[in-house]
PDB file of C-alpha atoms in Angstrom:
ATOM      1  CA  MET A   1     -14.368  10.980  -8.207  1.00 57.00           C
ATOM      2  CA  ARG A   2     -14.008   7.792 -10.234  1.00 76.00           C
ATOM      3  CA  TRP A   3     -12.160   4.915  -8.588  1.00 78.00           C
ATOM      4  CA  TYR A   4      -9.980   4.246 -11.623  1.00 78.00           C
ATOM      5  CA  PHE A   5      -8.712   7.835 -11.600  1.00 88.00           C
ATOM      6  CA  VAL A   6      -7.785   7.481  -7.926  1.00 90.00           C
ATOM      7  CA  ALA A   7      -6.162   4.103  -8.622  1.00 86.00           C
ATOM      8  CA  ALA A   8      -4.104   5.559 -11.502  1.00 87.00           C
ATOM      9  CA  LEU A   9      -2.920   8.453  -9.335  1.00 92.00           C
ATOM     10  CA  LEU A  10      -2.037   6.043  -6.546  1.00 92.00           C
ATOM     11  CA  THR A  11      -0.024   4.007  -9.053  1.00 87.00           C
ATOM     12  CA  LEU A  12       2.048   7.063  -9.988  1.00 91.00           C
ATOM     13  CA  LEU A  13       2.662   8.016  -6.357  1.00 92.00           C
ATOM     14  CA  THR A  14       3.582   4.480  -5.335  1.00 88.00           C
ATOM     15  CA  SER A  15       6.017   4.054  -8.211  1.00 86.00           C
ATOM     16  CA  SER A  16       7.826   7.229  -7.192  1.00 88.00           C
ATOM     17  CA  GLN A  17       7.814   6.468  -3.462  1.00 86.00           C
ATOM     18  CA  GLY A  18      10.777   4.103  -3.440  1.00 82.00           C
ATOM     19  CA  ILE A  19      12.669   6.217  -5.966  1.00 85.00           C
ATOM     20  CA  LEU A  20      12.252   9.440  -3.979  1.00 90.00           C
ATOM     21  CA  THR A  21      13.254   7.705  -0.770  1.00 88.00           C
ATOM     22  CA  THR A  22      16.406   6.355  -2.425  1.00 85.00           C
ATOM     23  CA  LEU A  23      17.229   9.779  -3.895  1.00 87.00           C
ATOM     24  CA  SER A  24      16.895  11.316  -0.432  1.00 90.00           C
ATOM     25  CA  GLN A  25      19.841   9.208   0.778  1.00 87.00           C
ATOM     26  CA  THR A  26      23.421  10.484   0.783  1.00 83.00           C
ATOM     27  CA  ASN A  27      26.077   7.839   0.138  1.00 82.00           C
ATOM     28  CA  GLY A  28      23.534   5.150   0.905  1.00 78.00           C
ATOM     29  CA  ARG A  29      22.546   6.653   4.256  1.00 86.00           C
ATOM     30  CA  TYR A  30      19.803   8.942   5.513  1.00 85.00           C
ATOM     31  CA  ARG A  31      21.097  12.336   6.642  1.00 89.00           C
ATOM     32  CA  TYR A  32      17.793  12.888   8.420  1.00 90.00           C
ATOM     33  CA  ASP A  33      15.899  10.868  11.008  1.00 87.00           C
ATOM     34  CA  TYR A  34      13.625   8.733   8.805  1.00 82.00           C
ATOM     35  CA  ALA A  35      11.200   8.267  11.730  1.00 84.00           C
ATOM     36  CA  THR A  36      10.179  11.918  11.231  1.00 92.00           C
ATOM     37  CA  ILE A  37       8.896  11.216   7.710  1.00 92.00           C
ATOM     38  CA  PRO A  38       5.797   9.206   8.781  1.00 89.00           C
ATOM     39  CA  PHE A  39       5.107  11.731  11.563  1.00 93.00           C
ATOM     40  CA  LEU A  40       5.100  14.694   9.176  1.00 96.00           C
ATOM     41  CA  ALA A  41       3.064  12.695   6.647  1.00 95.00           C
ATOM     42  CA  GLU A  42       0.422  12.059   9.346  1.00 93.00           C
ATOM     43  CA  ILE A  43       0.347  15.783  10.169  1.00 96.00           C
ATOM     44  CA  PHE A  44      -0.100  16.581   6.474  1.00 97.00           C
ATOM     45  CA  LYS A  45      -2.982  14.103   6.123  1.00 96.00           C
ATOM     46  CA  LEU A  46      -4.588  15.389   9.326  1.00 96.00           C
ATOM     47  CA  LEU A  47      -4.457  19.024   8.148  1.00 97.00           C
ATOM     48  CA  VAL A  48      -5.884  18.177   4.706  1.00 97.00           C
ATOM     49  CA  SER A  49      -8.673  16.017   6.168  1.00 97.00           C
ATOM     50  CA  SER A  50      -9.538  18.656   8.790  1.00 97.00           C
ATOM     51  CA  PHE A  51      -9.812  21.321   6.100  1.00 97.00           C
ATOM     52  CA  LEU A  52     -12.038  19.120   3.923  1.00 95.00           C
ATOM     53  CA  LEU A  53     -14.210  18.223   6.940  1.00 95.00           C
ATOM     54  CA  TRP A  54     -14.569  21.927   7.752  1.00 95.00           C
ATOM     55  CA  GLN A  55     -15.648  22.583   4.170  1.00 94.00           C
ATOM     56  CA  GLU A  56     -18.128  19.717   4.401  1.00 93.00           C
ATOM     57  CA  CYS A  57     -19.597  21.069   7.646  1.00 92.00           C
ATOM     58  CA  LYS A  58     -20.254  24.403   5.923  1.00 90.00           C
ATOM     59  CA  GLY A  59     -22.540  22.678   3.423  1.00 83.00           C
ATOM     60  CA  SER A  60     -26.308  22.543   3.539  1.00 80.00           C
ATOM     61  CA  SER A  61     -26.397  18.986   4.946  1.00 85.00           C
ATOM     62  CA  PRO A  62     -23.952  18.405   7.815  1.00 85.00           C
ATOM     63  CA  PRO A  63     -21.880  15.225   7.585  1.00 90.00           C
ATOM     64  CA  ARG A  64     -22.531  12.251   9.821  1.00 91.00           C
ATOM     65  CA  MET A  65     -19.989  11.986  12.634  1.00 93.00           C
ATOM     66  CA  THR A  66     -20.134   9.212  15.216  1.00 91.00           C
ATOM     67  CA  THR A  67     -18.471  10.281  18.469  1.00 90.00           C
ATOM     68  CA  GLU A  68     -19.262   7.260  20.634  1.00 90.00           C
ATOM     69  CA  TRP A  69     -16.206   5.853  22.396  1.00 89.00           C
ATOM     70  CA  LYS A  70     -16.914   2.289  21.280  1.00 88.00           C
ATOM     71  CA  THR A  71     -16.398   3.464  17.688  1.00 89.00           C
ATOM     72  CA  VAL A  72     -13.553   5.938  18.273  1.00 90.00           C
ATOM     73  CA  ARG A  73     -11.514   3.374  20.223  1.00 91.00           C
ATOM     74  CA  LEU A  74     -11.125   1.236  17.078  1.00 92.00           C
ATOM     75  CA  PHE A  75      -9.106   3.872  15.200  1.00 91.00           C
ATOM     76  CA  PRO A  76      -5.805   3.585  17.130  1.00 92.00           C
ATOM     77  CA  ILE A  77      -5.343  -0.010  15.901  1.00 92.00           C
ATOM     78  CA  PRO A  78      -4.612   0.744  12.213  1.00 87.00           C
ATOM     79  CA  SER A  79      -2.527   3.721  13.313  1.00 79.00           C
ATOM     80  CA  ILE A  80      -0.230   1.423  15.267  1.00 84.00           C
ATOM     81  CA  ILE A  81       0.029  -0.977  12.321  1.00 88.00           C
ATOM     82  CA  TYR A  82       0.761   1.840   9.879  1.00 77.00           C
ATOM     83  CA  LEU A  83       3.346   3.268  12.277  1.00 75.00           C
ATOM     84  CA  VAL A  84       5.316   0.036  12.249  1.00 85.00           C
ATOM     85  CA  HIS A  85       4.785  -0.489   8.510  1.00 85.00           C
ATOM     86  CA  ASN A  86       5.992   2.963   7.474  1.00 75.00           C
ATOM     87  CA  ASN A  87       9.207   2.580   9.449  1.00 79.00           C
ATOM     88  CA  VAL A  88       9.794  -0.937   8.116  1.00 87.00           C
ATOM     89  CA  GLN A  89       9.533   0.496   4.581  1.00 82.00           C
ATOM     90  CA  PHE A  90      12.467   2.816   5.181  1.00 78.00           C
ATOM     91  CA  ALA A  91      14.523   0.056   6.770  1.00 85.00           C
ATOM     92  CA  THR A  92      13.815  -2.243   3.794  1.00 86.00           C
ATOM     93  CA  LEU A  93      15.108   0.299   1.276  1.00 82.00           C
ATOM     94  CA  THR A  94      18.499   0.327   2.986  1.00 84.00           C
ATOM     95  CA  TYR A  95      18.964  -3.289   1.841  1.00 85.00           C
ATOM     96  CA  VAL A  96      17.188  -3.519  -1.533  1.00 82.00           C
ATOM     97  CA  ASP A  97      16.921  -1.344  -4.665  1.00 76.00           C
ATOM     98  CA  PRO A  98      13.619   0.370  -5.624  1.00 71.00           C
ATOM     99  CA  SER A  99      12.620  -2.233  -8.230  1.00 63.00           C
ATOM    100  CA  THR A 100      13.223  -5.111  -5.831  1.00 73.00           C
ATOM    101  CA  TYR A 101      11.272  -3.201  -3.202  1.00 75.00           C
ATOM    102  CA  GLN A 102       8.267  -2.877  -5.520  1.00 65.00           C
ATOM    103  CA  ILE A 103       8.481  -6.527  -6.608  1.00 68.00           C
ATOM    104  CA  MET A 104       8.503  -7.730  -3.018  1.00 75.00           C
ATOM    105  CA  GLY A 105       5.666  -5.367  -2.237  1.00 71.00           C
ATOM    106  CA  ASN A 106       3.433  -7.496  -4.427  1.00 70.00           C
ATOM    107  CA  LEU A 107       3.564 -10.187  -1.761  1.00 76.00           C
ATOM    108  CA  LYS A 108       0.849  -8.182  -0.047  1.00 76.00           C
ATOM    109  CA  ILE A 109      -1.560  -9.627  -2.614  1.00 75.00           C
ATOM    110  CA  VAL A 110      -0.895 -13.027  -1.057  1.00 80.00           C
ATOM    111  CA  THR A 111      -1.358 -11.798   2.485  1.00 85.00           C
ATOM    112  CA  THR A 112      -4.361  -9.671   1.525  1.00 83.00           C
ATOM    113  CA  GLY A 113      -6.055 -12.669  -0.075  1.00 79.00           C
ATOM    114  CA  ILE A 114      -5.477 -14.755   3.037  1.00 84.00           C
ATOM    115  CA  LEU A 115      -6.691 -12.024   5.388  1.00 84.00           C
ATOM    116  CA  PHE A 116      -9.734 -11.375   3.182  1.00 77.00           C
ATOM    117  CA  ARG A 117     -10.643 -15.010   3.570  1.00 78.00           C
ATOM    118  CA  LEU A 118      -9.971 -15.134   7.306  1.00 81.00           C
ATOM    119  CA  PHE A 119     -11.322 -11.808   8.557  1.00 79.00           C
ATOM    120  CA  LEU A 120     -13.667 -10.349   5.949  1.00 74.00           C
ATOM    121  CA  LYS A 121     -15.017 -13.760   4.884  1.00 74.00           C
ATOM    122  CA  ARG A 122     -14.415 -12.832   1.240  1.00 74.00           C
ATOM    123  CA  LYS A 123     -14.117 -15.968  -0.854  1.00 78.00           C
ATOM    124  CA  LEU A 124     -11.583 -16.335  -3.633  1.00 77.00           C
ATOM    125  CA  SER A 125     -11.998 -18.514  -6.698  1.00 83.00           C
ATOM    126  CA  ASN A 126      -9.581 -21.304  -7.586  1.00 86.00           C
ATOM    127  CA  LEU A 127      -8.170 -19.131 -10.381  1.00 86.00           C
ATOM    128  CA  GLN A 128      -7.474 -16.346  -7.904  1.00 82.00           C
ATOM    129  CA  TRP A 129      -5.639 -18.688  -5.549  1.00 84.00           C
ATOM    130  CA  MET A 130      -3.628 -19.971  -8.511  1.00 88.00           C
ATOM    131  CA  ALA A 131      -2.781 -16.370  -9.343  1.00 85.00           C
ATOM    132  CA  ILE A 132      -1.554 -15.848  -5.787  1.00 80.00           C
ATOM    133  CA  VAL A 133       0.774 -18.841  -6.059  1.00 80.00           C
ATOM    134  CA  LEU A 134       1.973 -17.589  -9.458  1.00 86.00           C
ATOM    135  CA  LEU A 135       2.699 -14.213  -7.921  1.00 78.00           C
ATOM    136  CA  ALA A 136       4.856 -15.808  -5.238  1.00 77.00           C
ATOM    137  CA  VAL A 137       6.790 -17.647  -7.985  1.00 81.00           C
ATOM    138  CA  GLY A 138       7.230 -14.404  -9.925  1.00 79.00           C
ATOM    139  CA  THR A 139       8.576 -12.450  -6.953  1.00 73.00           C
ATOM    140  CA  THR A 140      11.027 -15.249  -6.173  1.00 71.00           C
ATOM    141  CA  THR A 141      12.174 -15.492  -9.810  1.00 77.00           C
ATOM    142  CA  SER A 142      12.947 -11.785  -9.932  1.00 70.00           C
ATOM    143  CA  GLN A 143      15.349 -12.153  -6.989  1.00 62.00           C
ATOM    144  CA  VAL A 144      17.368 -15.127  -8.283  1.00 64.00           C
ATOM    145  CA  LYS A 145      20.851 -14.135  -9.382  1.00 60.00           C
ATOM    146  CA  GLY A 146      22.687 -15.890 -12.205  1.00 58.00           C
ATOM    147  CA  CYS A 147      25.094 -18.237 -10.473  1.00 51.00           C
ATOM    148  CA  GLY A 148      27.351 -18.245 -13.514  1.00 52.00           C
ATOM    149  CA  GLU A 149      28.573 -14.823 -12.441  1.00 50.00           C
ATOM    150  CA  ALA A 150      31.891 -14.587 -10.659  1.00 41.00           C
ATOM    151  CA  THR A 151      30.419 -12.363  -7.961  1.00 41.00           C
ATOM    152  CA  CYS A 152      27.561 -14.692  -7.143  1.00 46.00           C
ATOM    153  CA  ASP A 153      27.878 -15.224  -3.395  1.00 47.00           C
ATOM    154  CA  SER A 154      24.242 -16.150  -2.846  1.00 45.00           C
ATOM    155  CA  ILE A 155      21.212 -17.203  -4.804  1.00 44.00           C
ATOM    156  CA  PHE A 156      19.634 -13.974  -3.606  1.00 56.00           C
ATOM    157  CA  SER A 157      20.953 -10.709  -4.983  1.00 66.00           C
ATOM    158  CA  SER A 158      20.207  -8.676  -1.818  1.00 74.00           C
ATOM    159  CA  PRO A 159      20.957  -9.267   1.874  1.00 83.00           C
ATOM    160  CA  ILE A 160      18.580 -11.635   3.627  1.00 84.00           C
ATOM    161  CA  GLN A 161      17.573  -8.821   5.979  1.00 85.00           C
ATOM    162  CA  GLY A 162      15.959  -7.037   3.042  1.00 85.00           C
ATOM    163  CA  TYR A 163      13.755 -10.031   2.212  1.00 85.00           C
ATOM    164  CA  ILE A 164      12.714 -10.548   5.809  1.00 89.00           C
ATOM    165  CA  LEU A 165      11.785  -6.872   6.151  1.00 89.00           C
ATOM    166  CA  GLY A 166       9.983  -7.019   2.801  1.00 85.00           C
ATOM    167  CA  LEU A 167       7.889  -9.963   3.979  1.00 87.00           C
ATOM    168  CA  VAL A 168       7.079  -8.218   7.255  1.00 90.00           C
ATOM    169  CA  SER A 169       6.143  -5.073   5.320  1.00 87.00           C
ATOM    170  CA  ALA A 170       3.790  -7.066   3.057  1.00 84.00           C
ATOM    171  CA  CYS A 171       2.044  -8.676   6.028  1.00 88.00           C
ATOM    172  CA  LEU A 172       1.654  -5.359   7.828  1.00 90.00           C
ATOM    173  CA  SER A 173       0.370  -3.648   4.680  1.00 83.00           C
ATOM    174  CA  ALA A 174      -2.285  -6.314   4.148  1.00 88.00           C
ATOM    175  CA  LEU A 175      -3.350  -6.330   7.786  1.00 90.00           C
ATOM    176  CA  ALA A 176      -3.614  -2.542   7.915  1.00 86.00           C
ATOM    177  CA  GLY A 177      -5.527  -2.450   4.628  1.00 85.00           C
ATOM    178  CA  VAL A 178      -8.047  -5.134   5.550  1.00 89.00           C
ATOM    179  CA  TYR A 179      -8.698  -3.651   8.987  1.00 90.00           C
ATOM    180  CA  THR A 180      -8.988  -0.115   7.607  1.00 88.00           C
ATOM    181  CA  GLU A 181     -11.496  -1.256   4.992  1.00 87.00           C
ATOM    182  CA  TYR A 182     -13.559  -2.884   7.731  1.00 88.00           C
ATOM    183  CA  LEU A 183     -13.356   0.320   9.778  1.00 90.00           C
ATOM    184  CA  MET A 184     -14.236   2.659   6.906  1.00 90.00           C
ATOM    185  CA  LYS A 185     -17.268   0.627   5.843  1.00 87.00           C
ATOM    186  CA  LYS A 186     -18.472  -0.077   9.366  1.00 85.00           C
ATOM    187  CA  ASN A 187     -20.862   2.903   9.206  1.00 86.00           C
ATOM    188  CA  ASN A 188     -21.840   5.814   6.966  1.00 89.00           C
ATOM    189  CA  ASP A 189     -19.718   8.417   8.708  1.00 93.00           C
ATOM    190  CA  SER A 190     -18.030  11.127   6.670  1.00 94.00           C
ATOM    191  CA  LEU A 191     -14.769   9.956   5.107  1.00 94.00           C
ATOM    192  CA  TYR A 192     -13.026  13.111   6.317  1.00 95.00           C
ATOM    193  CA  TRP A 193     -14.256  12.605   9.890  1.00 96.00           C
ATOM    194  CA  GLN A 194     -12.951   9.037   9.820  1.00 95.00           C
ATOM    195  CA  ASN A 195      -9.657  10.315   8.427  1.00 95.00           C
ATOM    196  CA  VAL A 196      -9.361  12.930  11.172  1.00 96.00           C
ATOM    197  CA  GLN A 197      -9.698  10.201  13.797  1.00 94.00           C
ATOM    198  CA  LEU A 198      -7.317   7.872  11.995  1.00 92.00           C
ATOM    199  CA  TYR A 199      -4.611  10.468  11.411  1.00 94.00           C
ATOM    200  CA  THR A 200      -4.925  12.028  14.874  1.00 95.00           C
ATOM    201  CA  PHE A 201      -3.998   8.723  16.440  1.00 93.00           C
ATOM    202  CA  GLY A 202      -1.403   8.218  13.726  1.00 89.00           C
ATOM    203  CA  ALA A 203       0.308  11.500  14.599  1.00 93.00           C
ATOM    204  CA  ILE A 204       0.189  10.694  18.322  1.00 93.00           C
ATOM    205  CA  PHE A 205       1.773   7.262  17.935  1.00 90.00           C
ATOM    206  CA  ASN A 206       4.452   8.559  15.578  1.00 88.00           C
ATOM    207  CA  MET A 207       5.269  11.300  18.083  1.00 92.00           C
ATOM    208  CA  LEU A 208       5.569   8.655  20.810  1.00 90.00           C
ATOM    209  CA  ARG A 209       7.979   6.786  18.537  1.00 87.00           C
ATOM    210  CA  LEU A 210      10.164   9.895  18.295  1.00 90.00           C
ATOM    211  CA  LEU A 211      10.063  10.330  22.082  1.00 91.00           C
ATOM    212  CA  TRP A 212      11.050   6.701  22.544  1.00 88.00           C
ATOM    213  CA  ASP A 213      14.055   7.226  20.284  1.00 85.00           C
ATOM    214  CA  ASP A 214      15.087  10.189  22.446  1.00 88.00           C
ATOM    215  CA  PHE A 215      14.900   8.147  25.642  1.00 88.00           C
ATOM    216  CA  ARG A 216      16.739   5.254  24.002  1.00 84.00           C
ATOM    217  CA  ILE A 217      19.771   7.389  23.079  1.00 81.00           C
ATOM    218  CA  GLY A 218      19.579   9.490  26.244  1.00 80.00           C
ATOM    219  CA  PHE A 219      18.728  12.781  24.501  1.00 79.00           C
ATOM    220  CA  ASP A 220      22.302  12.965  23.188  1.00 79.00           C
ATOM    221  CA  LYS A 221      21.097  14.765  20.058  1.00 78.00           C
ATOM    222  CA  GLY A 222      18.552  16.902  21.891  1.00 81.00           C
ATOM    223  CA  PRO A 223      14.743  16.507  21.899  1.00 87.00           C
ATOM    224  CA  TRP A 224      13.146  15.420  18.648  1.00 89.00           C
ATOM    225  CA  TRP A 225      11.303  18.698  18.008  1.00 90.00           C
ATOM    226  CA  GLN A 226      14.605  20.615  17.894  1.00 89.00           C
ATOM    227  CA  ARG A 227      16.049  18.333  15.180  1.00 86.00           C
ATOM    228  CA  LEU A 228      12.793  17.593  13.381  1.00 91.00           C
ATOM    229  CA  PHE A 229      13.941  19.083  10.071  1.00 93.00           C
ATOM    230  CA  ASN A 230      17.671  18.356  10.353  1.00 91.00           C
ATOM    231  CA  GLY A 231      19.084  17.050   7.090  1.00 91.00           C
ATOM    232  CA  TYR A 232      15.904  17.791   5.142  1.00 93.00           C
ATOM    233  CA  THR A 233      16.188  18.644   1.475  1.00 93.00           C
ATOM    234  CA  LEU A 234      13.659  19.273  -1.273  1.00 94.00           C
ATOM    235  CA  THR A 235      13.679  15.535  -2.044  1.00 94.00           C
ATOM    236  CA  THR A 236      12.931  14.731   1.593  1.00 95.00           C
ATOM    237  CA  TRP A 237       9.909  17.026   1.541  1.00 96.00           C
ATOM    238  CA  LEU A 238       8.741  15.326  -1.642  1.00 96.00           C
ATOM    239  CA  VAL A 239       8.923  12.003   0.224  1.00 95.00           C
ATOM    240  CA  VAL A 240       6.679  13.455   2.949  1.00 96.00           C
ATOM    241  CA  LEU A 241       4.222  14.834   0.392  1.00 97.00           C
ATOM    242  CA  ASN A 242       4.228  11.546  -1.531  1.00 95.00           C
ATOM    243  CA  LEU A 243       3.598   9.424   1.552  1.00 94.00           C
ATOM    244  CA  GLY A 244       0.849  11.740   2.819  1.00 95.00           C
ATOM    245  CA  SER A 245      -0.933  11.979  -0.526  1.00 96.00           C
ATOM    246  CA  SER A 246      -0.777   8.210  -1.003  1.00 94.00           C
ATOM    247  CA  GLY A 247      -2.397   7.724   2.395  1.00 91.00           C
ATOM    248  CA  LEU A 248      -5.281  10.041   1.504  1.00 95.00           C
ATOM    249  CA  LEU A 249      -5.906   8.181  -1.757  1.00 94.00           C
ATOM    250  CA  VAL A 250      -5.793   4.821  -0.002  1.00 90.00           C
ATOM    251  CA  SER A 251      -8.405   5.937   2.543  1.00 92.00           C
ATOM    252  CA  TRP A 252     -10.680   6.998  -0.334  1.00 92.00           C
ATOM    253  CA  LEU A 253     -10.308   3.583  -1.969  1.00 90.00           C
ATOM    254  CA  MET A 254     -10.988   1.833   1.343  1.00 88.00           C
ATOM    255  CA  LYS A 255     -14.221   3.803   1.730  1.00 89.00           C
ATOM    256  CA  TYR A 256     -15.613   3.642  -1.805  1.00 88.00           C
ATOM    257  CA  ALA A 257     -13.797   0.683  -3.417  1.00 81.00           C
ATOM    258  CA  ASP A 258     -11.832  -2.122  -1.766  1.00 79.00           C
ATOM    259  CA  ASN A 259      -8.391  -3.485  -0.989  1.00 79.00           C
ATOM    260  CA  ILE A 260      -8.196  -5.344  -4.289  1.00 76.00           C
ATOM    261  CA  ILE A 261      -8.267  -2.089  -6.257  1.00 80.00           C
ATOM    262  CA  LYS A 262      -5.603  -0.639  -3.992  1.00 81.00           C
ATOM    263  CA  VAL A 263      -3.348  -3.667  -4.344  1.00 75.00           C
ATOM    264  CA  TYR A 264      -3.832  -3.676  -8.113  1.00 75.00           C
ATOM    265  CA  ALA A 265      -2.805  -0.010  -8.318  1.00 80.00           C
ATOM    266  CA  THR A 266       0.323  -0.524  -6.263  1.00 73.00           C
ATOM    267  CA  SER A 267       1.223  -3.635  -8.263  1.00 70.00           C
ATOM    268  CA  MET A 268       1.122  -1.686 -11.525  1.00 73.00           C
ATOM    269  CA  ALA A 269       3.616   0.720  -9.992  1.00 78.00           C
ATOM    270  CA  MET A 270       6.187  -2.058 -10.201  1.00 70.00           C
ATOM    271  CA  LEU A 271       6.683  -1.596 -13.944  1.00 68.00           C
ATOM    272  CA  LEU A 272       6.985   2.168 -13.665  1.00 73.00           C
ATOM    273  CA  THR A 273       9.597   1.865 -10.931  1.00 76.00           C
ATOM    274  CA  MET A 274      11.729  -0.504 -12.980  1.00 71.00           C
ATOM    275  CA  ILE A 275      11.638   1.719 -16.053  1.00 72.00           C
ATOM    276  CA  ILE A 276      12.438   4.895 -14.111  1.00 79.00           C
ATOM    277  CA  SER A 277      15.225   3.184 -12.137  1.00 76.00           C
ATOM    278  CA  ILE A 278      17.020   2.308 -15.380  1.00 76.00           C
ATOM    279  CA  TYR A 279      17.425   6.009 -16.180  1.00 77.00           C
ATOM    280  CA  LEU A 280      17.891   7.450 -12.694  1.00 76.00           C
ATOM    281  CA  PHE A 281      20.159   4.863 -11.067  1.00 75.00           C
ATOM    282  CA  SER A 282      21.766   3.173 -14.120  1.00 74.00           C
ATOM    283  CA  PHE A 283      19.993   0.066 -12.930  1.00 71.00           C
ATOM    284  CA  GLN A 284      20.858  -2.984 -15.045  1.00 76.00           C
ATOM    285  CA  PRO A 285      17.741  -5.178 -15.276  1.00 75.00           C
ATOM    286  CA  THR A 286      18.399  -8.907 -15.434  1.00 77.00           C
ATOM    287  CA  ILE A 287      16.532 -11.540 -17.403  1.00 84.00           C
ATOM    288  CA  GLN A 288      15.311 -12.905 -14.082  1.00 79.00           C
ATOM    289  CA  LEU A 289      13.797  -9.537 -13.240  1.00 76.00           C
ATOM    290  CA  PHE A 290      12.020  -9.337 -16.604  1.00 82.00           C
ATOM    291  CA  LEU A 291      10.707 -12.883 -16.199  1.00 86.00           C
ATOM    292  CA  GLY A 292       9.580 -12.121 -12.654  1.00 79.00           C
ATOM    293  CA  ILE A 293       7.719  -9.006 -13.745  1.00 80.00           C
ATOM    294  CA  THR A 294       6.084 -10.899 -16.616  1.00 86.00           C
ATOM    295  CA  ILE A 295       4.918 -13.649 -14.269  1.00 86.00           C
ATOM    296  CA  CYS A 296       3.654 -11.065 -11.781  1.00 80.00           C
ATOM    297  CA  MET A 297       1.660  -9.262 -14.466  1.00 82.00           C
ATOM    298  CA  MET A 298       0.151 -12.564 -15.598  1.00 87.00           C
ATOM    299  CA  SER A 299      -0.774 -13.218 -11.992  1.00 83.00           C
ATOM    300  CA  VAL A 300      -2.446  -9.813 -11.693  1.00 79.00           C
ATOM    301  CA  HIS A 301      -4.450 -10.532 -14.853  1.00 82.00           C
ATOM    302  CA  MET A 302      -5.528 -13.944 -13.575  1.00 86.00           C
ATOM    303  CA  TYR A 303      -6.523 -12.496 -10.226  1.00 79.00           C
ATOM    304  CA  PHE A 304      -8.724  -9.676 -11.458  1.00 75.00           C
ATOM    305  CA  ALA A 305      -9.983 -10.771 -14.874  1.00 78.00           C
ATOM    306  CA  PRO A 306     -13.455 -12.350 -15.103  1.00 77.00           C
ATOM    307  CA  PRO A 307     -13.288 -16.164 -15.480  1.00 73.00           C
ATOM    308  CA  GLN A 308     -14.899 -16.035 -18.940  1.00 72.00           C
ATOM    309  CA  MET A 309     -11.897 -14.023 -20.175  1.00 74.00           C
ATOM    310  CA  LEU A 310      -9.469 -16.726 -19.037  1.00 71.00           C
ATOM    311  CA  ILE A 311     -11.330 -19.907 -19.909  1.00 71.00           C
ATOM    312  CA  ASP A 312     -13.048 -20.798 -23.161  1.00 66.00           C
ATOM    313  CA  MET A 313     -16.482 -21.753 -21.951  1.00 58.00           C
ATOM    314  CA  PRO A 314     -18.108 -24.544 -24.014  1.00 62.00           C
ATOM    315  CA  THR A 315     -21.076 -23.444 -26.008  1.00 59.00           C
ATOM    316  CA  ALA A 316     -24.354 -24.855 -24.839  1.00 56.00           C
ATOM    317  CA  PRO A 317     -25.604 -27.689 -27.078  1.00 59.00           C
ATOM    318  CA  LYS A 318     -28.767 -27.087 -28.966  1.00 56.00           C
ATOM    319  CA  THR A 319     -31.825 -28.564 -27.380  1.00 55.00           C
ATOM    320  CA  ASP A 320     -34.323 -30.739 -29.180  1.00 54.00           C
ATOM    321  CA  HIS A 321     -36.694 -27.815 -29.108  1.00 54.00           C
ATOM    322  CA  ASP A 322     -34.188 -25.728 -31.081  1.00 53.00           C
ATOM    323  CA  THR A 323     -33.684 -28.420 -33.735  1.00 53.00           C
ATOM    324  CA  LEU A 324     -37.347 -29.215 -34.314  1.00 50.00           C
ATOM    325  CA  LYS A 325     -38.981 -27.652 -37.329  1.00 54.00           C
ATOM    326  CA  ASP A 326     -42.529 -26.588 -37.523  1.00 52.00           C
ATOM    327  CA  VAL A 327     -44.542 -29.143 -39.522  1.00 53.00           C
ATOM    328  CA  VAL A 328     -47.846 -28.211 -41.041  1.00 54.00           C
ATOM    329  CA  VAL A 329     -50.373 -31.013 -40.822  1.00 52.00           C
ATOM    330  CA  ASP A 330     -53.259 -30.913 -43.251  1.00 51.00           C
TER     331      ASP A 330
END
């Protein structure tokens, strides 16, 4: 499977993630327990990965599967990070619209670049760091509200809680991505075996989250397994399918590509989300939003394009050897 096909599919899923989640709300509120969405998505990913691993084991050459505890014990860490991140995503969308959510999501490029440098020792060029700064400017520009408006109560068009949660989500996304890439490329184990370990722990920790919620409210609504599907609609199931499928694609990119490709794919989803939101939610895009998206796209180009595409390299001067002419001496 080509990486650009996976990246394009991930772009489509990511662009629809915020929209589906918003559509699953009723009067701005979730009729279901949104903590069940990540749990069911982990179960979906675990079932798909187990089936693919079973198919792989039936082949002529059995897949490599490391079962040593010193390797297995590393897999709960990204599961915990993803658990927190997935729930922060839902909380963020209660404060911001889908387009703002996608714009703020691009902050993970900044945090990914920093974590790449700190943990994976991956160096970034000066142009790439400039692109990161430009991206931060673009995301900020998209949030500024025209203070000439009568309803302008703040320079930010969404509650401050939404921006704080968006920043936390970006940091968690980058941390989970960088650590998962390290984990996936640590050895040559089968991708599906690594996924089974990752999603097993993911399902366990999400189940513990549901149990904690029960203890916190004193089981007033009954145990979580009795109300697991309460309030679910077709749109809610599409959210589960979207989140699970996105996770499977991300794990493939972590194994055979890198975090940069993943971040690029999710950044491109920003434009799709804005366009779709205009038709679905009668969203009125502002000039600040258009400018912010333009700056963000320029930043993406600067970050990933080869330097020779961005800078006119001076042509090498001709050497004396090139300018000399052959002279025939009688």
